[in-house]
Coordinates of C-alpha atoms and ligand atoms in Angstrom, one line a residue:
Chain A
X1 CA 49.5 -13.0 20.5
X2 CA 47.1 -14.6 17.9
X3 CA 46.2 -12.5 15.0
X4 CA 42.8 -10.9 15.4
X5 CA 40.3 -11.9 12.6
X6 CA 39.5 -9.0 10.3
X7 CA 36.0 -7.8 9.7
X8 CA 35.9 -9.7 6.4
X9 CA 37.0 -12.9 8.0
X10 CA 34.2 -12.7 10.5
X11 CA 31.7 -11.7 7.8
X12 CA 32.7 -14.6 5.7
X13 CA 32.4 -17.1 8.5
X14 CA 29.0 -15.7 9.6
X15 CA 27.6 -15.8 6.1
X16 CA 29.2 -19.1 5.0
X17 CA 27.3 -21.6 7.0
X18 CA 24.2 -23.7 6.8
X19 CA 22.0 -21.7 9.1
X20 CA 22.7 -18.3 7.5
X21 CA 22.1 -19.8 4.0
X22 CA 18.9 -21.3 5.1
X23 CA 17.6 -18.0 6.3
X24 CA 18.7 -15.8 3.4
X25 CA 17.6 -17.1 0.1
X26 CA 19.6 -16.7 -3.1
X27 CA 19.6 -13.1 -4.2
X28 CA 19.4 -11.7 -0.7
X29 CA 21.9 -8.9 -0.3
X30 CA 22.9 -10.5 3.0
X31 CA 23.9 -13.8 1.4
X32 CA 27.5 -14.4 0.5
X33 CA 28.3 -13.8 -3.1
X34 CA 25.6 -11.2 -3.8
X35 CA 26.6 -9.4 -6.9
X36 CA 25.2 -6.3 -8.4
X37 CA 23.9 -8.0 -11.5
X38 CA 20.6 -8.1 -13.2
X39 CA 20.0 -11.7 -12.0
X40 CA 20.7 -10.9 -8.3
X41 CA 18.7 -7.7 -8.5
X42 CA 15.8 -9.7 -9.8
X43 CA 16.2 -12.4 -7.1
X44 CA 16.5 -9.7 -4.4
X45 CA 12.9 -8.7 -4.8
X46 CA 11.6 -12.1 -5.9
X47 CA 13.0 -14.1 -3.1
X48 CA 12.0 -11.8 -0.2
X49 CA 8.6 -12.1 1.5
X50 CA 8.2 -8.3 2.0
X51 CA 9.8 -7.0 -1.2
X52 CA 7.8 -9.3 -3.5
X53 CA 4.8 -7.2 -2.9
X54 CA 6.6 -5.4 -5.7
X55 CA 7.2 -6.7 -9.2
X56 CA 10.9 -7.4 -10.1
X57 CA 10.9 -4.4 -12.4
X58 CA 8.9 -1.1 -12.2
X59 CA 8.3 1.6 -14.8
X60 CA 11.0 4.2 -14.7
X61 CA 8.6 7.1 -14.7
X62 CA 6.9 5.7 -11.5
X63 CA 10.1 6.4 -9.6
X64 CA 10.0 10.1 -10.1
X65 CA 8.8 11.6 -6.8
X66 CA 6.3 13.8 -8.7
X67 CA 4.5 10.8 -10.1
X68 CA 3.1 9.2 -6.9
X69 CA 4.6 11.6 -4.4
X70 CA 4.9 8.3 -2.4
X71 CA 1.5 9.0 -1.1
X72 CA 0.1 5.5 -1.3
X73 CA 3.2 4.1 0.2
X74 CA 3.2 6.7 3.0
X75 CA -0.5 5.9 3.8
X76 CA 0.6 2.3 4.2
X77 CA 3.5 3.3 6.3
X78 CA 1.2 5.3 8.6
X79 CA -1.0 2.3 8.9
X80 CA 1.9 0.2 10.0
X81 CA 3.1 2.8 12.4
X82 CA -0.3 3.2 13.9
X83 CA -0.6 -0.5 14.4
X84 CA 2.8 -0.7 16.2
X85 CA 2.1 2.4 18.5
X86 CA -1.5 1.2 19.0
X87 CA -0.4 -2.1 20.3
X88 CA 1.9 -0.3 22.8
X89 CA -1.0 1.9 23.9
X90 CA -3.2 -1.2 24.4
X91 CA -0.9 -2.4 27.2
X92 CA -1.9 0.6 29.3
X93 CA -5.5 1.2 28.4
X94 CA -8.8 -0.3 29.7
X95 CA -12.0 0.7 27.9
X96 CA -14.0 1.2 31.0
X97 CA -16.0 4.3 32.0
X98 CA -19.0 5.2 34.3
X99 CA -19.4 6.8 37.6
X100 CA -16.8 5.5 40.1
X101 CA -15.0 3.4 37.3
X102 CA -13.5 6.1 35.1
X103 CA -10.6 3.8 34.3
X104 CA -10.2 4.8 30.6
X105 CA -9.6 8.4 31.4
X106 CA -7.4 7.7 34.4
X107 CA -5.3 5.4 32.1
X108 CA -4.8 8.3 29.7
X109 CA -3.5 10.5 32.6
X110 CA -1.2 7.8 33.8
X111 CA 0.1 7.2 30.3
X112 CA 1.5 10.7 30.1
X113 CA 2.5 10.9 33.8
X114 CA 4.1 7.6 34.6
X115 CA 4.6 5.3 31.6
X116 CA 8.0 5.4 30.0
X117 CA 7.6 7.0 26.5
X118 CA 3.9 6.9 27.1
X119 CA 3.3 10.5 26.1
X120 CA 5.6 10.2 23.1
X121 CA 3.9 7.1 21.8
X122 CA 0.5 8.6 22.4
X123 CA 1.6 11.7 20.4
X124 CA 2.9 9.5 17.6
X125 CA -0.4 7.7 17.5
X126 CA -2.5 10.8 17.5
X127 CA -0.5 12.8 14.9
X128 CA 0.0 9.7 12.9
X129 CA -3.7 9.2 12.7
X130 CA -4.3 12.8 11.4
X131 CA -1.4 12.3 9.0
X132 CA -2.9 9.1 7.6
X133 CA -6.2 10.7 6.9
X134 CA -4.3 13.5 5.2
X135 CA -2.0 11.3 3.1
X136 CA -4.9 9.0 2.0
X137 CA -6.9 12.0 1.0
X138 CA -4.0 13.4 -1.0
X139 CA -3.3 10.0 -2.5
X140 CA -6.9 10.0 -3.8
X141 CA -6.4 13.4 -5.3
X142 CA -3.2 12.5 -7.1
X143 CA -4.8 9.3 -8.5
X144 CA -7.7 11.4 -9.8
X145 CA -5.5 14.1 -11.4
X146 CA -3.4 11.4 -13.1
X147 CA -6.5 9.7 -14.5
X148 CA -5.1 6.6 -12.8
X149 CA -8.5 5.2 -12.2
X150 CA -9.2 4.6 -15.9
X151 CA -9.6 1.1 -17.2
X152 CA -8.4 -1.4 -16.1
X153 CA -8.1 0.3 -12.7
X154 CA -11.7 1.3 -12.1
X155 CA -12.3 -1.3 -9.4
X156 CA -9.1 -0.4 -7.6
X157 CA -10.4 3.1 -7.3
X158 CA -13.6 1.7 -5.7
X159 CA -11.5 -0.4 -3.3
X160 CA -9.7 2.9 -2.6
X161 CA -12.8 4.8 -1.7
X162 CA -13.7 2.0 0.7
X163 CA -10.2 2.3 2.2
X164 CA -10.8 6.0 2.6
X165 CA -14.0 5.4 4.5
X166 CA -12.3 2.8 6.7
X167 CA -9.5 5.2 7.4
X168 CA -12.1 7.8 8.5
X169 CA -13.9 5.3 10.7
X170 CA -10.6 4.1 12.3
X171 CA -9.7 7.7 13.1
X172 CA -13.2 8.5 14.4
X173 CA -13.6 5.4 16.6
X174 CA -10.1 6.2 18.1
X175 CA -11.2 9.7 18.9
X176 CA -13.6 8.6 21.6
X177 CA -11.2 6.4 23.5
X178 CA -9.5 9.1 25.7
X179 CA -13.0 9.7 27.2
X180 CA -12.5 13.4 27.8
X181 CA -14.9 16.2 27.0
X182 CA -13.3 16.7 23.6
X183 CA -13.9 13.0 22.7
X184 CA -17.4 12.7 24.1
X185 CA -18.8 15.7 22.4
X186 CA -17.1 15.3 19.0
X187 CA -18.5 11.9 18.9
X188 CA -21.9 13.1 19.9
X189 CA -22.0 15.5 17.0
X190 CA -21.1 12.6 14.6
X191 CA -23.5 10.0 16.0
X192 CA -26.4 12.4 16.2
X193 CA -26.1 12.8 12.4
X194 CA -26.2 9.1 11.9
X195 CA -29.5 9.2 13.9
X196 CA -31.0 11.0 11.0
X197 CA -30.7 8.1 8.7
X198 CA -34.1 7.8 6.9
X199 CA -36.4 5.1 8.3
X200 CA -33.8 3.3 10.4
X201 CA -32.3 6.3 12.2
X202 CA -33.0 5.2 15.7
X203 CA -31.8 1.6 15.0
X204 CA -28.6 2.8 13.4
X205 CA -27.8 5.1 16.3
X206 CA -28.6 2.3 18.8
X207 CA -26.2 -0.1 17.1
X208 CA -23.5 2.6 16.9
X209 CA -23.8 3.6 20.6
X210 CA -24.8 0.3 22.1
X211 CA -27.6 2.1 23.8
X212 CA -29.7 5.3 23.4
X213 CA -26.9 7.6 24.4
X214 CA -23.1 7.6 24.6
X215 CA -22.1 5.7 27.7
X216 CA -19.7 2.9 28.9
X217 CA -21.2 0.5 26.4
X218 CA -20.3 2.9 23.5
X219 CA -16.7 3.1 24.8
X220 CA -16.3 -0.7 24.8
X221 CA -18.0 -1.1 21.4
X222 CA -15.9 1.6 19.8
X223 CA -12.7 0.2 21.4
X224 CA -13.4 -3.3 19.8
X225 CA -14.2 -1.6 16.5
X226 CA -11.0 0.5 16.7
X227 CA -8.5 -2.1 17.7
X228 CA -9.8 -5.2 16.1
X229 CA -12.7 -5.0 13.7
X230 CA -11.9 -2.1 11.4
X231 CA -8.2 -2.8 11.2
X232 CA -9.1 -6.4 10.3
X233 CA -11.4 -5.2 7.4
X234 CA -8.8 -2.6 6.4
X235 CA -6.0 -5.2 6.1
X236 CA -8.3 -7.3 3.8
X237 CA -9.0 -4.3 1.6
X238 CA -5.3 -3.3 1.5
X239 CA -4.4 -6.8 0.3
X240 CA -7.0 -6.5 -2.5
X241 CA -5.7 -3.0 -3.3
X242 CA -2.1 -4.0 -3.6
X243 CA -2.9 -7.2 -5.5
X244 CA -5.0 -5.3 -8.0
X245 CA -2.1 -2.8 -8.6
X246 CA 0.0 -5.7 -9.7
X247 CA -2.7 -7.4 -11.8
X248 CA -3.7 -4.2 -13.5
X249 CA -0.2 -3.9 -14.9
X250 CA 1.6 -2.0 -12.2
X251 CA 1.4 1.7 -11.7
X252 CA -0.4 3.7 -14.3
X253 CA 1.1 6.0 -16.8
X254 CA 3.3 7.6 -18.1
X255 CA 0.9 10.4 -18.6
Chain B
X1 CA 27.6 -6.0 1.0
X2 CA 27.9 -6.7 -2.7
X3 CA 30.9 -7.7 -4.6
X4 CA 32.1 -5.0 -6.9
X5 CA 32.1 -5.9 -10.6
X6 CA 34.3 -4.2 -13.0
X7 CA 32.4 -4.0 -16.3
X8 CA 34.2 -5.4 -19.4
X9 CA 35.6 -2.2 -20.9
X10 CA 36.1 -3.8 -24.3
X11 CA 32.4 -4.8 -24.6
X12 CA 31.4 -1.5 -23.3
X13 CA 33.4 0.5 -25.9
X14 CA 32.1 -1.8 -28.7
X15 CA 28.5 -1.3 -27.7
X16 CA 28.9 2.5 -27.4
X17 CA 30.5 2.5 -30.8
X18 CA 27.5 0.6 -32.1
X19 CA 25.3 3.4 -30.9
X20 CA 23.7 1.6 -27.9
X21 CA 22.6 3.7 -25.0
X22 CA 25.0 4.2 -22.1
X23 CA 22.7 2.2 -19.8
X24 CA 22.5 -0.9 -22.0
X25 CA 26.2 -0.8 -22.7
X26 CA 26.9 -0.7 -19.0
X27 CA 24.6 -3.6 -18.2
X28 CA 25.9 -5.8 -21.0
X29 CA 29.5 -5.0 -20.1
X30 CA 28.8 -6.0 -16.6
X31 CA 27.1 -9.2 -17.7
X32 CA 30.1 -10.1 -19.9
X33 CA 32.4 -9.6 -17.0
X34 CA 30.4 -11.9 -14.7
X35 CA 30.2 -14.5 -17.4
X36 CA 33.9 -14.4 -17.9
X37 CA 34.6 -14.7 -14.1
X38 CA 32.2 -17.6 -13.9
X39 CA 33.9 -19.4 -16.8
X40 CA 37.2 -18.8 -15.1
X41 CA 35.7 -20.5 -12.0
X42 CA 35.0 -23.5 -14.1
X43 CA 31.2 -23.2 -14.3
X44 CA 29.4 -24.3 -17.5
X45 CA 27.1 -21.6 -18.6
X46 CA 24.3 -20.7 -20.9
X47 CA 21.4 -22.5 -22.6
X48 CA 22.6 -26.0 -23.6
X49 CA 21.4 -27.4 -26.9
X50 CA 18.2 -29.4 -26.9
X51 CA 20.2 -32.5 -27.8
X52 CA 22.5 -32.0 -24.8
X53 CA 19.5 -31.5 -22.5
X54 CA 17.8 -34.6 -23.9
X55 CA 21.0 -36.7 -23.3
X56 CA 21.3 -35.4 -19.7
X57 CA 17.7 -36.2 -19.1
X58 CA 18.0 -39.7 -20.4
X59 CA 21.1 -40.5 -18.4
X60 CA 19.4 -39.1 -15.3
X61 CA 16.3 -41.2 -16.0
X62 CA 18.4 -44.3 -16.5
X63 CA 20.1 -43.6 -13.2
X64 CA 16.9 -43.1 -11.2
X65 CA 14.9 -45.9 -12.9
X66 CA 12.3 -43.7 -14.6
X67 CA 9.4 -41.5 -13.4
X68 CA 9.2 -37.9 -12.4
X69 CA 8.7 -36.5 -15.9
X70 CA 5.5 -36.0 -17.8
X71 CA 4.8 -39.1 -19.8
X72 CA 2.5 -40.0 -22.5
X73 CA 0.2 -42.4 -20.6
X74 CA -3.0 -40.3 -21.0
X75 CA -2.8 -39.5 -24.7
X76 CA -5.9 -41.1 -26.3
X77 CA -4.9 -40.4 -29.9
X78 CA -1.5 -41.9 -29.8
X79 CA -1.8 -45.2 -27.9
X80 CA 0.2 -46.8 -30.7
X81 CA 3.6 -45.3 -30.0
X82 CA 3.8 -45.5 -26.2
X83 CA 7.5 -46.1 -26.3
X84 CA 10.4 -43.6 -26.8
X85 CA 11.2 -42.6 -23.3
X86 CA 7.9 -40.7 -22.6
X87 CA 9.1 -37.3 -23.6
X88 CA 6.6 -35.3 -25.7
X89 CA 7.7 -33.5 -28.7
X90 CA 6.3 -30.0 -29.1
X91 CA 4.0 -31.1 -31.9
X92 CA 2.6 -34.0 -29.8
X93 CA 2.0 -31.7 -26.9
X94 CA 0.3 -29.1 -29.1
X95 CA -1.9 -31.8 -30.6
X96 CA -2.9 -33.0 -27.2
X97 CA -3.7 -29.5 -26.0
X98 CA -5.7 -28.9 -29.1
X99 CA -7.6 -32.1 -28.6
X100 CA -8.5 -31.2 -25.0
X101 CA -9.6 -27.8 -26.1
X102 CA -11.8 -29.4 -28.7
X103 CA -10.9 -27.1 -31.6
X104 CA -10.0 -29.7 -34.1
X105 CA -6.3 -29.6 -34.1
X106 CA -5.8 -25.9 -34.5
X107 CA -3.6 -24.4 -31.9
X108 CA -4.9 -21.2 -30.4
X109 CA -2.9 -18.2 -31.4
X110 CA -2.1 -17.0 -28.0
X111 CA -0.7 -20.2 -26.5
X112 CA 2.4 -18.4 -25.5
X113 CA 4.7 -21.3 -26.0
X114 CA 7.0 -21.3 -29.0
X115 CA 6.8 -24.6 -30.9
X116 CA 10.5 -24.9 -30.7
X117 CA 10.3 -25.2 -26.9
X118 CA 11.5 -28.4 -25.3
X119 CA 10.1 -27.8 -21.8
X120 CA 7.5 -30.2 -20.5
X121 CA 6.2 -28.4 -17.5
X122 CA 4.4 -25.2 -18.4
X123 CA 1.1 -25.4 -16.7
X124 CA 0.6 -21.6 -17.1
X125 CA 1.2 -22.1 -20.8
X126 CA -2.4 -23.3 -21.0
X127 CA -3.6 -19.8 -19.9
X128 CA -3.0 -17.0 -22.3
X129 CA -0.9 -14.4 -20.4
X130 CA -3.6 -11.8 -20.9
X131 CA -5.9 -13.9 -18.8
X132 CA -3.8 -13.5 -15.8
X133 CA -2.6 -10.0 -15.9
X134 CA -2.2 -6.9 -18.1
X135 CA 0.3 -7.5 -20.9
X136 CA 1.7 -4.7 -23.1
X137 CA 2.8 -5.4 -26.6
X138 CA 5.5 -2.7 -26.3
X139 CA 8.5 -3.1 -24.0
X140 CA 8.4 -0.3 -21.4
X141 CA 11.2 1.6 -19.9
X142 CA 11.6 -0.3 -16.6
X143 CA 14.2 -0.4 -13.8
X144 CA 14.9 -3.0 -11.1
X145 CA 12.8 -2.7 -7.9
X146 CA 15.9 -3.4 -6.0
X147 CA 17.7 -1.1 -5.6
X148 CA 15.9 1.7 -7.4
X149 CA 12.4 1.7 -6.0
X150 CA 13.2 0.3 -2.6
X151 CA 15.8 3.0 -2.0
X152 CA 13.3 5.7 -2.8
X153 CA 10.7 4.1 -0.5
X154 CA 13.2 3.8 2.3
X155 CA 14.1 7.5 2.1
X156 CA 10.4 8.5 2.0
X157 CA 9.8 6.3 5.1
X158 CA 12.7 7.8 7.0
X159 CA 11.7 11.3 6.1
X160 CA 8.0 10.8 7.1
X161 CA 9.0 8.9 10.2
X162 CA 11.4 11.6 11.5
X163 CA 9.0 14.4 10.7
X164 CA 6.4 12.7 12.8
X165 CA 8.8 11.9 15.6
X166 CA 9.9 15.5 15.8
X167 CA 6.3 16.7 15.8
X168 CA 5.5 14.2 18.6
X169 CA 8.5 15.3 20.6
X170 CA 7.4 19.0 20.7
X171 CA 3.6 18.8 20.5
X172 CA 1.5 16.9 23.0
X173 CA -1.8 15.3 22.1
X174 CA -4.7 17.1 23.7
X175 CA -6.5 15.7 26.7
X176 CA -9.4 17.6 28.1
X177 CA -11.2 17.1 31.4
X178 CA -13.2 13.9 32.1
X179 CA -16.2 13.3 29.8
X180 CA -19.4 14.7 31.3
X181 CA -22.7 14.1 29.5
X182 CA -24.3 16.8 31.7
X183 CA -22.0 19.6 30.6
X184 CA -22.1 20.6 27.0
X185 CA -18.9 22.5 26.1
X186 CA -19.2 25.9 24.6
X187 CA -17.2 25.0 21.6
X188 CA -18.4 21.6 20.3
X189 CA -16.8 20.3 17.1
X190 CA -16.2 17.1 15.3
X191 CA -12.7 16.1 14.2
X192 CA -11.5 18.2 11.2
X193 CA -12.2 15.5 8.6
X194 CA -15.9 15.6 9.5
X195 CA -16.0 19.4 9.9
X196 CA -17.3 19.7 6.4
X197 CA -20.4 17.7 7.4
X198 CA -20.9 19.7 10.6
X199 CA -20.6 22.9 8.7
X200 CA -23.3 21.7 6.2
X201 CA -25.4 21.0 9.3
X202 CA -25.5 24.7 9.9
X203 CA -27.4 25.3 6.7
X204 CA -29.4 22.1 5.9
X205 CA -31.7 19.7 7.6
X206 CA -29.6 17.0 9.5
X207 CA -31.0 14.2 7.3
X208 CA -29.7 16.0 4.2
X209 CA -26.4 17.2 5.6
X210 CA -25.5 14.2 7.7
X211 CA -26.8 11.3 5.7
X212 CA -28.1 12.0 2.2
X213 CA -25.3 14.3 0.9
X214 CA -22.5 12.2 2.3
X215 CA -24.1 9.1 0.8
X216 CA -24.5 10.8 -2.6
X217 CA -20.9 12.0 -2.5
X218 CA -19.5 8.5 -1.7
X219 CA -21.6 7.0 -4.5
X220 CA -20.4 9.7 -6.9
X221 CA -16.8 9.1 -5.9
X222 CA -17.1 5.3 -6.5
X223 CA -18.9 5.8 -9.8
X224 CA -16.4 8.3 -11.1
X225 CA -14.3 5.7 -13.1
X226 CA -17.4 4.3 -14.7
X227 CA -18.9 7.7 -15.6
X228 CA -15.7 9.2 -16.9
X229 CA -15.5 7.4 -20.3
X230 CA -12.7 9.6 -21.6
X231 CA -9.8 7.2 -22.4
X232 CA -7.1 9.9 -22.1
X233 CA -5.1 10.5 -18.9
X234 CA -3.5 13.6 -20.2
X235 CA -4.5 16.7 -18.2
X236 CA -5.0 18.8 -21.4
X237 CA -7.6 16.2 -22.6
X238 CA -9.7 16.1 -19.4
X239 CA -10.2 19.7 -18.4
X240 CA -13.9 19.1 -17.4
X241 CA -13.1 16.1 -15.1
X242 CA -10.2 18.0 -13.5
X243 CA -12.3 21.1 -13.0
X244 CA -15.2 19.2 -11.5
X245 CA -13.0 17.4 -9.1
X246 CA -11.1 20.6 -8.2
X247 CA -14.4 22.3 -7.4
X248 CA -15.5 19.3 -5.3
X249 CA -12.2 19.4 -3.3
X250 CA -12.4 23.2 -3.0
X251 CA -15.9 23.0 -1.8
X252 CA -15.0 20.6 1.0
X253 CA -11.8 22.4 1.8
X254 CA -13.8 25.6 2.3
X255 CA -16.4 24.0 4.5
X256 CA -13.6 22.4 6.6
X257 CA -11.8 25.7 7.0
X258 CA -14.9 27.7 7.9
X259 CA -16.0 25.0 10.4
X260 CA -12.6 24.6 12.0
X261 CA -11.4 28.2 12.2
X262 CA -14.4 30.5 11.8
X263 CA -16.9 29.0 14.2
X264 CA -16.9 29.6 18.0
X265 CA -19.1 29.2 21.0
X266 CA -22.6 27.8 20.1
X267 CA -21.3 27.2 16.6
X268 CA -21.8 30.9 15.8
X269 CA -19.6 32.8 13.4
X270 CA -16.3 33.9 15.1
X271 CA -13.2 35.6 13.9
X272 CA -10.2 33.7 15.4
X273 CA -8.3 37.0 16.1
X274 CA -11.3 38.2 18.2
X275 CA -12.6 35.1 20.0
X276 CA -9.5 32.9 19.7
X277 CA -9.0 29.7 17.8
X278 CA -11.8 27.2 18.6
X279 CA -10.1 24.3 17.1
X280 CA -8.4 21.2 18.6
X281 CA -6.8 18.4 16.6
Ligands
HEM301 C1 -5.5 3.1 3.4 C2 -5.5 3.8 2.3 C3 -4.7 3.5 1.0 C4 -3.4 2.9 0.9 C5 -2.5 2.4 2.0 C6 -3.1 2.9 -0.5 C7 -2.0 2.4 -1.1 C8 -1.6 2.5 -2.4 C9 -0.3 2.3 -3.0 C10 0.9 1.9 -2.2 C11 -0.4 2.5 -4.4 C12 0.7 2.5 -5.4 C13 0.9 3.8 -6.0 C14 1.0 5.0 -5.2 O1 1.7 5.0 -4.1 O2 0.4 6.0 -5.5 C15 -1.8 2.8 -4.7 C16 -2.3 3.0 -5.9 C17 -3.7 3.3 -6.2 N1 -4.6 3.7 -5.3 FE1 -4.4 3.5 -3.3 N2 -4.2 3.4 -1.2 C18 -5.1 3.8 -0.3 C19 -6.3 4.5 -0.5 C20 -6.8 4.8 -1.8 C21 -7.9 5.7 -2.1 C22 -8.7 6.4 -1.0 C23 -8.1 5.6 -3.5 C24 -9.1 6.4 -4.3 C25 -10.3 6.7 -4.0 C26 -7.1 4.8 -4.0 C27 -6.9 4.4 -5.4 C28 -5.8 3.9 -5.9 C29 -5.6 3.7 -7.3 C30 -6.7 3.8 -8.5 C31 -4.3 3.2 -7.5 C32 -3.6 2.9 -8.8 C33 -2.8 4.2 -9.2 C34 -1.9 4.0 -10.4 O3 -1.8 2.9 -10.9 O4 -1.2 5.0 -10.7 N3 -6.3 4.3 -3.0 N4 -2.5 2.8 -3.5

């Protein structure tokens, strides 16, 4: 009987070929010959498209849980998770309402009744959205109490406030989509307030609702805002936010 | 995944004896071990002398027939000595930079390139580092992102992810009856993060509660870094700022709690243990 290859043999053969080496750049921990040295540790973050959001080295105090409480990172994680679960939900949802065509609401019922993992993914999306509002809010508080908005980080704080508003709008536009009583009337309360904008109140409300009152046009409008427009703007501001953290000299502190 | 490296014990002990910190001694001992193993593998290591680099460059250039290296063709001040293989000396390069900057041959102090450097390609050398990003004069206590930061992030992500998954497994998102514009529900509330505004609406004119005040608060938030001129980030030096912000948060928190839990049908005051909890997430 031929000798079976050991795990190390297989690993060596998999790693030691042209294709593998073309995928994993020098410094990758998956590449043959990675060693736990300063050089390879530096390359590991420099040569990876995701990790190089980070600098090669970070301030030691920033690693302590009690400095950032990971809140900015968790906000970003929630955003990613909401994108993934949201794409799943989009497969099963049509933003249509109106007498005789209550498709959106029926889709929500079917999602929990007959789509595999439908209810679970919807729950993740719903609780994730609440969690994101909460983490973004706490992140802001921690930045304030650390005085982390002080020069040169003033503008990144402003970008942050815009991100907070975008997060709220993302959450609020999503709230309407199930098209149940809860959604309709929560949104009515909100958009009525916008109608009291000085001078342009009626116009603002008309643009928000796509009409004079909440109806099928509002649902379509808020759906497009929710799944495309606001996420698009948010991604742009997130890019600026992360880029400014680097350019402002990394995380602030130590206190 | 990684090859284990046994630090060079001799180097380690020597550095410890010299009073270096444990961390530095360990890193240097590791580096020494790697260097030794590379030399054993027959690799040539380390910064070669400038002469050696120059020789290698010349032989490479002879082999390839020239080109590919910054040459002197564009130097207006030194048309006379166009020969010599085209490699600039640091002095020549500094003179050219100075000429193009038009400051009469004086090199700006922050050029960032030591005059002993023999590199030819340093585009960024023209930009003082402070122009691109924050630079500190003092070396800070830093650690490698991989593995230290990425490990922490990964754990945080797993923890948050599993928490959310467990919650989603046991708690279902609410879904009421079909939307009906004709039928106003008895309890009619915005999502919790807008509850503060709705609660204000109970006291103030909608234009103030729904538009003016939120607008003012957003502007105040954005202006905070420009208004707060105190350079210190230490809590003991910024009692006023911290107090103001805490009041601000407490004010909102209170409104949200009242609106969410203490309001019932018709938005009238209601004790949750009497009328039940009029709150949906
Ligand atoms: C979608 C929302 C947001 C995301 C994903 C996000 C993400 C991050 C991340 C990952 C960091 C790195 C440090 C940390 O984790 O604390 C950070 C830093 C920072 N964020 Fe945010 N952020 C968001 C919203 C905000 C908000 C609402 C504010 C303030 C109003 C803000 C202001 C800042 C500032 C000033 C820093 C630099 C802090 C420092 O250097 O210590 N961000 N953000």
